[in-house]
CSV table of C-alpha atoms in Angstrom, one decimal:
chain,number,residue,atom,x,y,z
A,1,UNK,CA,-11.2,-28.4,-28.5
A,2,UNK,CA,-7.6,-28.5,-27.2
A,3,UNK,CA,-4.4,-28.3,-29.2
A,4,UNK,CA,-1.2,-28.6,-27.1
A,5,UNK,CA,2.3,-29.8,-27.4
A,6,UNK,CA,4.1,-31.9,-24.8
A,7,UNK,CA,7.8,-31.3,-24.4
A,8,UNK,CA,10.0,-33.2,-21.9
A,9,UNK,CA,9.8,-30.5,-19.2
A,10,UNK,CA,6.6,-28.5,-20.1
A,11,UNK,CA,3.4,-28.3,-22.0
A,12,UNK,CA,2.4,-25.6,-24.4
A,13,UNK,CA,-1.3,-24.9,-24.9
A,14,UNK,CA,-1.7,-23.6,-28.4
A,15,UNK,CA,-5.5,-23.5,-28.4
A,16,UNK,CA,-8.3,-24.2,-25.9
A,17,UNK,CA,-11.9,-23.7,-27.0
A,18,UNK,CA,-14.9,-24.6,-24.9
A,19,UNK,CA,-18.3,-24.4,-26.6
A,20,UNK,CA,-20.0,-21.2,-25.5
A,21,UNK,CA,-23.2,-23.1,-24.7
A,22,UNK,CA,-21.3,-25.2,-22.1
A,23,UNK,CA,-19.0,-22.5,-20.6
A,24,UNK,CA,-19.1,-21.9,-16.9
A,25,UNK,CA,-19.8,-25.6,-16.2
A,26,UNK,CA,-16.2,-26.6,-15.2
A,27,UNK,CA,-15.2,-28.2,-18.5
A,28,UNK,CA,-12.3,-25.8,-19.1
A,29,UNK,CA,-11.1,-26.2,-15.6
A,30,UNK,CA,-11.3,-30.0,-15.9
A,31,UNK,CA,-9.2,-29.9,-19.1
A,32,UNK,CA,-6.6,-27.7,-17.3
A,33,UNK,CA,-6.5,-30.0,-14.3
A,34,UNK,CA,-6.0,-33.0,-16.7
A,35,UNK,CA,-2.9,-31.2,-18.1
A,36,UNK,CA,-1.7,-30.1,-14.6
A,37,UNK,CA,-1.8,-33.8,-13.5
A,38,UNK,CA,1.1,-34.4,-15.9
A,39,UNK,CA,3.3,-32.6,-13.4
A,40,UNK,CA,4.9,-30.3,-15.9
A,41,UNK,CA,5.1,-26.5,-16.3
A,42,UNK,CA,2.4,-25.2,-18.6
A,43,UNK,CA,2.7,-22.2,-20.9
A,44,UNK,CA,0.2,-20.4,-23.1
A,45,UNK,CA,-0.4,-17.2,-25.0
A,46,UNK,CA,-3.3,-14.9,-24.2
A,47,UNK,CA,-4.4,-11.8,-26.0
A,48,UNK,CA,-4.0,-8.6,-23.9
A,49,UNK,CA,-7.1,-7.5,-22.1
A,50,UNK,CA,-9.3,-5.2,-24.2
A,51,UNK,CA,-12.1,-3.7,-22.0
A,52,UNK,CA,-14.3,-3.4,-25.2
A,53,UNK,CA,-14.0,-7.1,-25.8
A,54,UNK,CA,-15.3,-9.0,-22.8
A,55,UNK,CA,-14.0,-12.3,-24.1
A,56,UNK,CA,-10.4,-11.1,-23.5
A,57,UNK,CA,-11.4,-10.2,-19.9
A,58,UNK,CA,-13.1,-13.6,-19.3
A,59,UNK,CA,-10.1,-15.5,-20.9
A,60,UNK,CA,-7.6,-13.9,-18.6
A,61,UNK,CA,-9.9,-14.3,-15.5
A,62,UNK,CA,-10.2,-18.0,-16.4
A,63,UNK,CA,-6.5,-18.6,-16.5
A,64,UNK,CA,-5.8,-16.6,-13.4
A,65,UNK,CA,-8.6,-18.5,-11.6
A,66,UNK,CA,-6.8,-21.7,-12.6
A,67,UNK,CA,-3.5,-20.6,-11.1
A,68,UNK,CA,-1.8,-19.2,-14.2
A,69,UNK,CA,0.5,-16.2,-13.8
A,70,UNK,CA,1.3,-13.5,-16.4
A,71,UNK,CA,5.0,-13.5,-17.3
A,72,UNK,CA,5.2,-9.7,-17.0
A,73,UNK,CA,8.9,-9.6,-17.9
A,74,UNK,CA,8.4,-11.2,-21.3
A,75,UNK,CA,7.5,-9.2,-24.3
A,76,UNK,CA,6.1,-11.2,-27.2
A,77,UNK,CA,5.5,-9.1,-30.3
A,78,UNK,CA,5.7,-9.6,-34.1
A,79,UNK,CA,4.7,-8.1,-37.4
A,80,UNK,CA,2.6,-9.9,-39.9
A,81,UNK,CA,3.3,-9.8,-43.7
A,82,UNK,CA,1.5,-6.4,-44.0
A,83,UNK,CA,3.5,-4.8,-41.2
A,84,UNK,CA,0.7,-4.8,-38.6
A,85,UNK,CA,2.1,-5.3,-35.1
A,86,UNK,CA,0.6,-8.0,-32.8
A,87,UNK,CA,1.3,-8.7,-29.2
A,88,UNK,CA,0.4,-11.6,-26.9
A,89,UNK,CA,0.9,-12.1,-23.2
A,90,UNK,CA,2.6,-15.3,-21.9
A,91,UNK,CA,0.9,-17.0,-18.9
A,92,UNK,CA,2.4,-20.0,-17.1
A,93,UNK,CA,1.6,-22.4,-14.3
A,94,UNK,CA,4.1,-24.6,-12.5
A,95,UNK,CA,3.8,-27.5,-10.1
A,96,UNK,CA,6.9,-26.2,-8.4
A,97,UNK,CA,7.0,-23.3,-5.9
A,98,UNK,CA,8.7,-20.9,-8.3
A,99,UNK,CA,9.5,-20.7,-12.0
A,100,UNK,CA,11.9,-17.9,-13.0
A,101,UNK,CA,10.7,-16.0,-16.0
A,102,UNK,CA,14.1,-16.6,-17.6
A,103,UNK,CA,13.0,-20.3,-17.7
A,104,UNK,CA,9.6,-19.4,-19.0
A,105,UNK,CA,11.3,-17.4,-21.7
A,106,UNK,CA,13.5,-20.4,-22.7
A,107,UNK,CA,10.5,-22.7,-22.9
A,108,UNK,CA,8.5,-20.2,-24.9
A,109,UNK,CA,11.4,-19.9,-27.3
A,110,UNK,CA,11.3,-23.6,-27.8
A,111,UNK,CA,7.5,-23.5,-28.4
A,112,UNK,CA,7.9,-20.7,-30.9
A,113,UNK,CA,10.7,-22.6,-32.7
A,114,UNK,CA,8.9,-26.0,-32.8
A,115,UNK,CA,5.2,-25.1,-32.9
A,116,UNK,CA,4.8,-21.7,-34.5
A,117,UNK,CA,7.6,-22.3,-37.0
A,118,UNK,CA,6.6,-25.9,-37.9
A,119,UNK,CA,6.9,-26.1,-41.6
A,120,UNK,CA,6.7,-22.3,-41.8
A,121,UNK,CA,9.6,-22.1,-44.3
A,122,UNK,CA,7.8,-24.6,-46.5
A,123,UNK,CA,4.5,-22.7,-46.4
A,124,UNK,CA,5.6,-19.0,-45.9
A,125,UNK,CA,9.2,-19.1,-47.1
A,126,UNK,CA,10.4,-17.8,-43.6
A,127,UNK,CA,10.1,-18.4,-39.9
A,128,UNK,CA,6.9,-16.7,-38.8
A,129,UNK,CA,7.9,-16.4,-35.1
A,130,UNK,CA,11.7,-16.3,-34.9
A,131,UNK,CA,12.2,-16.4,-31.1
A,132,UNK,CA,15.2,-14.1,-31.3
A,133,UNK,CA,13.1,-11.5,-32.9
A,134,UNK,CA,9.7,-11.8,-31.3
A,135,UNK,CA,10.6,-12.6,-27.6
A,136,UNK,CA,12.4,-10.2,-25.3
A,137,UNK,CA,13.1,-10.3,-21.6
A,138,UNK,CA,12.5,-7.0,-19.8
A,139,UNK,CA,15.0,-6.3,-17.1
């Protein structure tokens, strides 16, 4: 299962799920390669590695194996309605030699605005991921 959004200059993968019974057979890599063939930068969010949860380790390893790089200068954190803090890491792939993290940040802000906040005011009465509040560039 793949949920992604295509913007003029990049793709944002919101959700990628491969059936556990078929993992390790190249299906996920084939899906990623299909997206790479579009010739655009690709961004996605990944849970931080938790050594007690091997799925988080496998997930990061999968994206790294497929050429994705962690945007280590971008902090992406928010609180839910109960005040609990959440954090995700941003990973990206580019068909170009380099992609400055400032550009990754701009694209991620657009994804937050248009994907995570799609109809959020209608359903939640607020923006759930205001880019100005949840994304920060470390210097």
